[in-house]
Coordinates of C-alpha atoms in Angstrom, one line a residue:
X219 CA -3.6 -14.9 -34.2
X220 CA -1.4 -15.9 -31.2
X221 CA -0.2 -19.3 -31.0
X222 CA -0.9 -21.7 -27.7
X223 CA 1.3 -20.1 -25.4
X224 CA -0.4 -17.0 -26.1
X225 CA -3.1 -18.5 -23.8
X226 CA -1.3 -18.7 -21.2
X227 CA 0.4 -15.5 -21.0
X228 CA -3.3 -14.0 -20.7
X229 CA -4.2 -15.6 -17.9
X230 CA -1.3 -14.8 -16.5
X231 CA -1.1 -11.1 -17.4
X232 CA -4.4 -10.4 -16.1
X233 CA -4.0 -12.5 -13.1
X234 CA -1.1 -10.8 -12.0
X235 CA -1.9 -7.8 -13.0
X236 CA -5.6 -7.2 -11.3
X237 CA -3.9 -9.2 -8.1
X238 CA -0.8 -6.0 -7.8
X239 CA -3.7 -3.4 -8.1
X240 CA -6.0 -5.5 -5.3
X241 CA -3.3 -5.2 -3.5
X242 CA -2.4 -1.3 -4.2
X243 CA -5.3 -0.4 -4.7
X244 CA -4.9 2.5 -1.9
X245 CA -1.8 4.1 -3.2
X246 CA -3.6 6.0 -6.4
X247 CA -7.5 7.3 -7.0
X248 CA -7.1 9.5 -10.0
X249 CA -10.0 8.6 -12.5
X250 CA -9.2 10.5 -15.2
X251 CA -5.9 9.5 -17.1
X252 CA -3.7 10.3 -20.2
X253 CA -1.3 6.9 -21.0
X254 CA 1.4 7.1 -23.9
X255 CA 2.1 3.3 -25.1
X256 CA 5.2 3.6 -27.3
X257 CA 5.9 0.6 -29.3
X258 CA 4.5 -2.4 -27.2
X259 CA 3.8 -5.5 -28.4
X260 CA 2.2 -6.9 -24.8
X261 CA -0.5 -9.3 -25.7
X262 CA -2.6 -7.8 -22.7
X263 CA -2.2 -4.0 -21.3
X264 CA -4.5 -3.0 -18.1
X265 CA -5.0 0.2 -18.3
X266 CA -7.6 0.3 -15.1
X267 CA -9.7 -1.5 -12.1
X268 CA -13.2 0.6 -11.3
X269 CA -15.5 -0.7 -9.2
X270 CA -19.2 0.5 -11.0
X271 CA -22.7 1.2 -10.0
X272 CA -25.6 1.3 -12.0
X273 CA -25.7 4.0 -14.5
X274 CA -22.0 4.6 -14.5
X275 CA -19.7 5.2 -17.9
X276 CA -16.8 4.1 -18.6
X277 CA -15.1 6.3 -21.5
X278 CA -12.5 6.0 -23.9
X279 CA -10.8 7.8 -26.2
X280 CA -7.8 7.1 -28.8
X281 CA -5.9 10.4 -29.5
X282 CA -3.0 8.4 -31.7
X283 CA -2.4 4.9 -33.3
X284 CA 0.0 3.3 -35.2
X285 CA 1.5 -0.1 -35.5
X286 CA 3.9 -2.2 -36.9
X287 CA 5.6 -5.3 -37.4
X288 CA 8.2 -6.6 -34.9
X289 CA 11.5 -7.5 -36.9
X290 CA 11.8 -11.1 -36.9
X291 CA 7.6 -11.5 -36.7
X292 CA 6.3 -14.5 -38.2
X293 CA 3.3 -12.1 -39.6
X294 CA 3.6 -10.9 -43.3
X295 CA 0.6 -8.6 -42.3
X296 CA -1.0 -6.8 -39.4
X297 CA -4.9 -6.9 -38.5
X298 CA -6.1 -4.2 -36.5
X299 CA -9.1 -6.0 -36.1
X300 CA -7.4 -8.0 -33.5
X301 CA -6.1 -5.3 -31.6
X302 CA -8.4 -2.9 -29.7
X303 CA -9.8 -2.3 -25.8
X304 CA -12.3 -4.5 -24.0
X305 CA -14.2 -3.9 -20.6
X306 CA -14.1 -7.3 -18.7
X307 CA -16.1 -7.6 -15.6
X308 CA -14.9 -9.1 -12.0
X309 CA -17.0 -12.2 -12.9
X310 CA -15.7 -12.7 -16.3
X311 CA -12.0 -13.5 -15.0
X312 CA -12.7 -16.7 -13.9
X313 CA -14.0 -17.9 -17.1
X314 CA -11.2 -16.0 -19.2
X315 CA -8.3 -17.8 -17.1
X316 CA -10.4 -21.4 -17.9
X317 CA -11.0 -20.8 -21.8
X318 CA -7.1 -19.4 -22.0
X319 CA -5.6 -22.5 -20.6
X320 CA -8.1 -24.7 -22.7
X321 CA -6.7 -23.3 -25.7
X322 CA -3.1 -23.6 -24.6
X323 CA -3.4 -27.2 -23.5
X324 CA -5.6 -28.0 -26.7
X325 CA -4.0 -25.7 -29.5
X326 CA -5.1 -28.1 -32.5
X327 CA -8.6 -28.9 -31.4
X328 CA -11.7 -26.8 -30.7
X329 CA -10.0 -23.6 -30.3
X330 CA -9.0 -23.6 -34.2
X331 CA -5.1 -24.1 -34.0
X332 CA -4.8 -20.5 -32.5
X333 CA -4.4 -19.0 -29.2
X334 CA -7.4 -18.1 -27.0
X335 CA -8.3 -13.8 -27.8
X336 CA -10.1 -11.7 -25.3
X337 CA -11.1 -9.6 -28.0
X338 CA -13.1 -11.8 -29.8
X339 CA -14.7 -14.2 -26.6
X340 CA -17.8 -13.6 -25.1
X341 CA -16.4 -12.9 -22.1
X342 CA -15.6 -9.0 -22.7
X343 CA -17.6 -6.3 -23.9
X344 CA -15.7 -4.6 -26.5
X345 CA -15.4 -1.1 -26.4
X346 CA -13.3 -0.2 -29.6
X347 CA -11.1 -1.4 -32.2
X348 CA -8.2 -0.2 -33.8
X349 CA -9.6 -0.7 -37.2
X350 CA -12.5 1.4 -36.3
X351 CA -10.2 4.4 -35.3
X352 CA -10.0 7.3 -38.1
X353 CA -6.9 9.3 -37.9
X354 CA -8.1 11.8 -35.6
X355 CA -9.0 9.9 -33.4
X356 CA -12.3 8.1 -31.5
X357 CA -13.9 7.8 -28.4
X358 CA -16.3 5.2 -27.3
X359 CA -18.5 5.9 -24.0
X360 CA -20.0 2.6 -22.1
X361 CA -22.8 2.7 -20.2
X362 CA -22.7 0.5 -17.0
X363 CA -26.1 -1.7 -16.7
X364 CA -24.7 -4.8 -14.5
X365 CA -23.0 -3.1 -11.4
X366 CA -19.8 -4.6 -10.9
X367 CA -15.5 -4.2 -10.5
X368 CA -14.4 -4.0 -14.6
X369 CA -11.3 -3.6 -16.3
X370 CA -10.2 -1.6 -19.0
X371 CA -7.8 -3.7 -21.0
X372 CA -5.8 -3.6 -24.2
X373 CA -5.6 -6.9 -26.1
X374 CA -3.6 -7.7 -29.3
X375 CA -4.1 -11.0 -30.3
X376 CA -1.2 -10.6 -32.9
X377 CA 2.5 -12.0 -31.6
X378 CA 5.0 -9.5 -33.4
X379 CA 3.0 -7.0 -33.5
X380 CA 3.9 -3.4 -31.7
X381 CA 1.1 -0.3 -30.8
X382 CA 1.8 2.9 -30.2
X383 CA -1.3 4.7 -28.3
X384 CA -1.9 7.9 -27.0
X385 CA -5.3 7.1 -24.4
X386 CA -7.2 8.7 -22.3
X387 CA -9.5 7.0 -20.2
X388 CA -12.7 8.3 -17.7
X389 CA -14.3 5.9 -15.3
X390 CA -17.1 7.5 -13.2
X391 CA -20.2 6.9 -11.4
X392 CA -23.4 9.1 -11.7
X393 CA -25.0 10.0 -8.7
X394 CA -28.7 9.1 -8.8
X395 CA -28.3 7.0 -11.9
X396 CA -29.6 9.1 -14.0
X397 CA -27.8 10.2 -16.9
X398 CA -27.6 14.0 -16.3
X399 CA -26.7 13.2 -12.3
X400 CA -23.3 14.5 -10.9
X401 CA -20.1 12.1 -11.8
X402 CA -18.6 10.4 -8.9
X403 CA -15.0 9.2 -10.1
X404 CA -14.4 7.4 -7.2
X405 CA -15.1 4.1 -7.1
X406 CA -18.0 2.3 -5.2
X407 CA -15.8 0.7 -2.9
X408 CA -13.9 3.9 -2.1
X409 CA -16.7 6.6 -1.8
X410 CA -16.5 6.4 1.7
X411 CA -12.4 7.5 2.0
X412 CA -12.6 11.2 2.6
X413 CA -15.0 11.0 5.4
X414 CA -12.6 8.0 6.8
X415 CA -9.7 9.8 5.7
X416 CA -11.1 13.3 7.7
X417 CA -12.1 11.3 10.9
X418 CA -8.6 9.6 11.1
X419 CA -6.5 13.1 10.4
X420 CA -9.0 14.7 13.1
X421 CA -8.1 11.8 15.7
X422 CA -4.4 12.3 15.0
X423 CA -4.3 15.6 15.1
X424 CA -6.1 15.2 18.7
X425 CA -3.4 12.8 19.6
X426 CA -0.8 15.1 18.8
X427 CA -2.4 17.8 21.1
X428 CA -2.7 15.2 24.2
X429 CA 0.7 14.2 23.4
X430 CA 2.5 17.5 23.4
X431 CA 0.8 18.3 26.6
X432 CA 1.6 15.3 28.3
X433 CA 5.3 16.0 27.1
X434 CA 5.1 19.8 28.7
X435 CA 3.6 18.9 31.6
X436 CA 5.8 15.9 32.6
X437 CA 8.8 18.3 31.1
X438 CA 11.4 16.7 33.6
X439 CA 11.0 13.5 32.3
X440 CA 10.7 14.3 28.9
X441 CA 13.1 12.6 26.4
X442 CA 14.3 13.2 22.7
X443 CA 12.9 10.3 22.0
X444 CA 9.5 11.7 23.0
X445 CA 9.7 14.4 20.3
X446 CA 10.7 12.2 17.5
X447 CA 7.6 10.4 18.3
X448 CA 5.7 14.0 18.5
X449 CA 6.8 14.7 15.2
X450 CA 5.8 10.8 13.8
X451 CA 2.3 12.0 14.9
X452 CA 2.5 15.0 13.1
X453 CA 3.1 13.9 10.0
X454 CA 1.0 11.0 10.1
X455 CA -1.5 13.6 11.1
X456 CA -0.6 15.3 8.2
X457 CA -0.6 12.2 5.5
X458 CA -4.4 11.4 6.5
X459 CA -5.3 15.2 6.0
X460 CA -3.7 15.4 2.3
X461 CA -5.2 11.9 1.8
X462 CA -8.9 13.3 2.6
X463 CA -8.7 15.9 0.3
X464 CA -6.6 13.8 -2.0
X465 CA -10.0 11.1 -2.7
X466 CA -12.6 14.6 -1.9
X467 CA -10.5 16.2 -4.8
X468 CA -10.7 13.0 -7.4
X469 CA -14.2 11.9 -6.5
X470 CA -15.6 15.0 -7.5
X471 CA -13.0 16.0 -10.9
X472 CA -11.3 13.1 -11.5
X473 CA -7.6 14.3 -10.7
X474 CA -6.0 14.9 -7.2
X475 CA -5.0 18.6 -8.1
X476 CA -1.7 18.5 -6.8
X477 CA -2.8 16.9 -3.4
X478 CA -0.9 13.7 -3.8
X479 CA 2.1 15.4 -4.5
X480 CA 1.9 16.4 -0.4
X481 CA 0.7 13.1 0.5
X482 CA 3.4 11.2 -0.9
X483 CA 5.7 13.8 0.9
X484 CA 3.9 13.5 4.2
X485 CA 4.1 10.3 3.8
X486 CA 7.6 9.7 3.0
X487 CA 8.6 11.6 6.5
X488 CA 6.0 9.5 8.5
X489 CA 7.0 6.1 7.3
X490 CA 10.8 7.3 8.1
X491 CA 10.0 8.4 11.2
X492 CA 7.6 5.6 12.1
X493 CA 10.2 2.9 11.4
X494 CA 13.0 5.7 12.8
X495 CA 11.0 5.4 16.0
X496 CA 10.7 1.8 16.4
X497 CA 14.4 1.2 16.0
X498 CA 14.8 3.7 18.7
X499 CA 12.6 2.3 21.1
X500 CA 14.0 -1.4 20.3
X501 CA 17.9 -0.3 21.1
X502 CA 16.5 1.3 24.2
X503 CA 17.8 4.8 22.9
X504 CA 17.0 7.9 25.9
X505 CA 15.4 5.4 27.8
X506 CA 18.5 2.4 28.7
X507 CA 21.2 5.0 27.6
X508 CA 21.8 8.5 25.7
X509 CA 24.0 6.8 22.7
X510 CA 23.6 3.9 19.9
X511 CA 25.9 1.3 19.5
X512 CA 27.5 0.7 16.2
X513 CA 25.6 -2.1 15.1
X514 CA 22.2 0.4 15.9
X515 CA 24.0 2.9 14.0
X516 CA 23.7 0.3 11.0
X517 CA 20.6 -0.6 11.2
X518 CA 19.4 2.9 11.3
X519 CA 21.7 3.7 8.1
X520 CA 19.9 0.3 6.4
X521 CA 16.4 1.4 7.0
X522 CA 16.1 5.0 6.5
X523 CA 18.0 4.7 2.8
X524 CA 15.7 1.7 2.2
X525 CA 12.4 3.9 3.3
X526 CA 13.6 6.4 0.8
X527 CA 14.1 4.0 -1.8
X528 CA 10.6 2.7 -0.7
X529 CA 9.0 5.8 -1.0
X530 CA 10.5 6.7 -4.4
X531 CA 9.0 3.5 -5.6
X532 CA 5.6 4.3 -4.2
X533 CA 5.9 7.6 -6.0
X534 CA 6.4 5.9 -9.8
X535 CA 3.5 3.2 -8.8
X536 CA 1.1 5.8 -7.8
X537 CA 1.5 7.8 -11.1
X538 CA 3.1 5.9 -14.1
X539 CA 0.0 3.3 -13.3
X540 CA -0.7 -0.5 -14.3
X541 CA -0.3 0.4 -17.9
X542 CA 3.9 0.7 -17.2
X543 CA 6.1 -2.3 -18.7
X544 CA 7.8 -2.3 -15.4
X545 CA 4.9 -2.0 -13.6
X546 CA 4.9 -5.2 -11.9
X547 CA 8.7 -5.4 -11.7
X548 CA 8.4 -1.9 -9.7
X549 CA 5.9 -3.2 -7.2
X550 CA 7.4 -6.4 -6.5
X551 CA 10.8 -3.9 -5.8
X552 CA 8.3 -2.4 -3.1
X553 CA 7.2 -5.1 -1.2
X554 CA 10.7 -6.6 -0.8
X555 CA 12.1 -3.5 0.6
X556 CA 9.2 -2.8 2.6
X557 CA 9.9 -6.5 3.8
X558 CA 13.6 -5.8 4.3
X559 CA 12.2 -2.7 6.7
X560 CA 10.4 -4.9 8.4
X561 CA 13.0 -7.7 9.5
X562 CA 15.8 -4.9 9.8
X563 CA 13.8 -3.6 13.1
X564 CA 13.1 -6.7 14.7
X565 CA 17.2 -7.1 15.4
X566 CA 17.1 -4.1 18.0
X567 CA 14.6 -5.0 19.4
X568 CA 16.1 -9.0 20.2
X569 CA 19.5 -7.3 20.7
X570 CA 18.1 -5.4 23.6
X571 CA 16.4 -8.2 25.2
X572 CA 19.7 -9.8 24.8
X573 CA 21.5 -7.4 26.9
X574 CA 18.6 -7.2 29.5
X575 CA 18.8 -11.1 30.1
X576 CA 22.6 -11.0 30.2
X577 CA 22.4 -7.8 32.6
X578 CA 19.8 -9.4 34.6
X579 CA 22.6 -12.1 36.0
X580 CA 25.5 -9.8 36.9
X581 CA 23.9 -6.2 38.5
X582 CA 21.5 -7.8 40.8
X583 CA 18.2 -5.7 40.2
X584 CA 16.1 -8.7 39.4
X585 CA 12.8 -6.4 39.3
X586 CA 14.2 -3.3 37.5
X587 CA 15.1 -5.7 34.7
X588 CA 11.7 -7.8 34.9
X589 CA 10.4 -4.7 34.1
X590 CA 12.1 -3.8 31.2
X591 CA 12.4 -7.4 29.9
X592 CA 8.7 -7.7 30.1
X593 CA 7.9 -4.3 28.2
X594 CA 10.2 -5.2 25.2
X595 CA 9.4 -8.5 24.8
X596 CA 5.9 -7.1 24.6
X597 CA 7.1 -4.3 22.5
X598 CA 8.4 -7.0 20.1
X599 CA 5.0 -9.4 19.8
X600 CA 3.3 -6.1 19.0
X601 CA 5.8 -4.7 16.5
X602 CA 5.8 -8.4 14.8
X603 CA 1.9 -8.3 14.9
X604 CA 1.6 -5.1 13.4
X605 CA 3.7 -4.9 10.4
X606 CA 2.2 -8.8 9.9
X607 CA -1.3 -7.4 10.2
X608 CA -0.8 -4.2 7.5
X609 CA 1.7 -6.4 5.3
X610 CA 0.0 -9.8 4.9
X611 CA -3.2 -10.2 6.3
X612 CA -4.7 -7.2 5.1
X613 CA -3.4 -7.8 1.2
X614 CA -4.9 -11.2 1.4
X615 CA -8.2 -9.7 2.8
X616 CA -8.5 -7.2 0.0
X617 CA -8.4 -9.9 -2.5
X618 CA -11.1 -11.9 -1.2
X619 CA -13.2 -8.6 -0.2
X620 CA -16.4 -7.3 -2.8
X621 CA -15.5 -4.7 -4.4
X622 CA -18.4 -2.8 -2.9
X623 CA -16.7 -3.0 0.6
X624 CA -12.6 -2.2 -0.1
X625 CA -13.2 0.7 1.9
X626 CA -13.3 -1.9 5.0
X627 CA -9.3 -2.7 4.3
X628 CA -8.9 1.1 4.8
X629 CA -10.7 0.9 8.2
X630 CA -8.6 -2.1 9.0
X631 CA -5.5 -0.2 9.0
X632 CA -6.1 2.5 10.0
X633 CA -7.6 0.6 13.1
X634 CA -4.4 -0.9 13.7
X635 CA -2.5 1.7 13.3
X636 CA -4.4 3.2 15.8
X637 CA -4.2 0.9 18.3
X638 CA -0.2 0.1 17.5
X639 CA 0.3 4.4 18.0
X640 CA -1.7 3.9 21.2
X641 CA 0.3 1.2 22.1
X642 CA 3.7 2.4 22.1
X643 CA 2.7 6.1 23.1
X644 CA 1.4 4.8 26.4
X645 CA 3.8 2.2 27.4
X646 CA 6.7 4.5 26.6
X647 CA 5.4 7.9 27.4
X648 CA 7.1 10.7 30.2
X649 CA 6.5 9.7 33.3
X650 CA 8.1 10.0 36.9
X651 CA 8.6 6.5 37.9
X652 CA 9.7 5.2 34.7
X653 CA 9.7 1.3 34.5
X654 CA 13.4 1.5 33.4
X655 CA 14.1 3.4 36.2
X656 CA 11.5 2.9 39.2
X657 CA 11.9 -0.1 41.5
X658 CA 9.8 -0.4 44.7
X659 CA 11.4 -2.0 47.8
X660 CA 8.5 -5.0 47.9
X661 CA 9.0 -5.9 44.2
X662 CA 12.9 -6.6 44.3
X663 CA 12.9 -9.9 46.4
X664 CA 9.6 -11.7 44.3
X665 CA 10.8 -10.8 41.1
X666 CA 14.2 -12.7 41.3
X667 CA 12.5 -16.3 40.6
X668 CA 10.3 -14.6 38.2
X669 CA 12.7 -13.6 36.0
X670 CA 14.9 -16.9 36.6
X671 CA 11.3 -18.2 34.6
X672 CA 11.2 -15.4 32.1
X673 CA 14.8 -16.2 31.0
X674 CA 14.0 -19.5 29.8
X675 CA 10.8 -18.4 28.2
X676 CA 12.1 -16.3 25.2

């Protein structure tokens, strides 16, 4: 058995682990998966998160397994008793993090001198034991009675002890609940994503059309910046497509067919273009002047390496799963770049209302640069409250959302999204009088003390 410390590493683990895959729990939807553990002596391997009706099965089989002693273990014997694969429940985590830090703090009282042991609590329903696999292998099926969010987790309760595994693991819902019903492998929280995903492509793809024929009509005032942002909507047109049939493709077989191969491609151009576009905008690029400082040069070179790099990550995530040893270490790698993204823009976007204050002093057109003082300062609240909004709030809302409702984060975003495209498409779209440009004869005398105000403000 694990000694005291062994306690707390499980709560931990699973903490930690369940919190990363709350948080991403958009980037992968396959059901159906084959996982190769080589030589792992993790006390705690999660191996997946489904959210369950009533009647579903969660399925499990052992291809391979084999163990061994870690050189230097304490053990003159393994016990594949204490090694094999529970089901925990939502509701049982709670009570798991409590009785593990019980028997950490008390290792020589109630808990018998050892650590505490998923496998043998009350707190998970066992599904199979290593001792109970024959050497070609075993597969246990669990029926679901108590609908609820459950985890699939390895636990060996032996430090020094190393598994290899060859699994592969089926989580699905039955339609009806009834046993011969057809399977559903997404989860309950999800089943809604292909319509949402469809409806979102399809108001995209309708924003693409408007946009191109504002851009045609209004030809004269047209910019390159406007078909950068024409090509942004494209592809994010395109991501929310592949994603539709991405979740259609898994919820009824389990596997994406190939489909999240384009969506992670989609999506790699869209989130280099979205953040491309932003930077643009914020150095005031085919709007303020036809060229990019050095310093905008930079930032451009920082951000569209790091969305590669960003990408890439998102890519391993998305298919090596939460059963990697570097799983966490690969996700925490993704949030700091994203976050590094995310800062990086905001300097173009101060430099440029920088200049326009400084400007505003010397050339005299008090309202011209009210204009375009006002627009990027507002450009820059809503860039700041966007990438807060689909960064932060939203990961903290998914934790504290049921399970039965994750679909509502989806919604969320894509709300904001929305309204952030919208946003920037209006305020910076062709147009004659462009409010960088445009200056009517009765605005340039009140706007002086105005802007004397707005200096002072930011």
């Amino acid at each position: 058995m694990r000694t005291g410390s062994m306690g707390t590493s499980v709560a931990a683990t699973v903490a930690v682990a369940v919190t990363v895959v709350l948080v991403l729990a958009g980037v992968t939807h396959a059901e159906i998966r084959t996982t190769l553990i080589v030589s792992d002596a993790r006390p705690l391997i999660l191996f997946e998160q489904f959210g369950f009706a009533r009647g579903g099965k969660a399925a499990l089989s052992i291809r391979r397994s084999a163990w061994r002693l870690r050189p230097g273990s304490r053990l003159t014997g393994v016990d594949p008793t204490l090694m094999g694969f529970v089901l925990i429940s939502g509701a049982q985590f709670p009570k798991i993090n409590n009785a593990s830090e019980y028997a950490a703090a008390d290792p020589g009282g109630n808990s018998g001198g050892g650590g505490f042991c998923v496998l043998t609590s009350g707190y998970a329903v066992p599904m199979i034991r290593l001792s109970d696999v024959p050497a070609g292998g075993a597969t246990s099926i669990l029926p679901i009675d108590d609908p609820d969010e459950y985890a699939v987790v390895f636990n060996n309760c032996q430090e020094g002890v190393e598994v290899t595994l060859d699994v592969r693991t089926e989580m699905y819902n039955v339609q009806g609940g009834v046993p011969d019903g057809q399977r559903d492998y997404l989860p309950v929280g999800l089943q809604p994503l292909p319509t949402i995903y469809t409806v979102v492509s399809a108001v995209y793809f309708a924003f693409l059309v408007v946009w191109a024929w504002a851009c045609l009509r209004r030809r004269a005032t047209a910019e390159r910046i406007h078909v950068v942002m024409g090509a942004l909507l494209l592809f994010k047109a395109l991501k929310m497509a592949c994603a539709a049939e991405d979740t259609w493709y898994v919820e009824r077989t389990g596997t994406p067919h190939g489909w999240d191969v384009a969506f992670y491609v989609f999506g790699f151009f869209k989130g280099v273009l979205l953040f491309t576009v932003i930077v643009l905008i914020g150095t005031g690029w085919s709007f303020l002047k036809p060229y990019l400082q050095e310093r905008e040069k930079n930032v451009l070179m920082i951000v569209i390496p790091l969305q590669v790099i960003e990408n890439l990550v998102l890519v391993v995530i998305g298919e090596t799963g939460p059963t990697g040893r570097d799983w966490v270490v690969w996700n925490q790698l993704f949030l700091l770049v994203d976050v590094v993204c995310c800062c990086a823009v905001f300097f173009p976007i101060i430099w440029s209302i920088r200049a326009l204050r400084d400007a505003s002093k010397t050339d005299g057109k008090a309202a011209r640069n009210l204009h375009k003082l006002t627009l990027f300062k507002r450009f820059y609240v809503v860039v700041v409250g966007y990438l807060y909004f689909t960064r932060i709030i939203v990961s903290a809302f998914l934790a504290l959302l049921s399970y039965r409702y994750q679909w509502g984060v989806n919604v969320a975003v894509e709300a904001a999204s929305f309204a952030f495209y919208l946003f920037v498409f209006y305020n910076f779209h062709p147009v004659e009088k462009n409010p960088y440009l445009y200056v009517g004869d009765d605005e340039e005398e009140s706007a002086g003390g105005q802007l004397e105000m707005d200096d002072r403000a930011f």
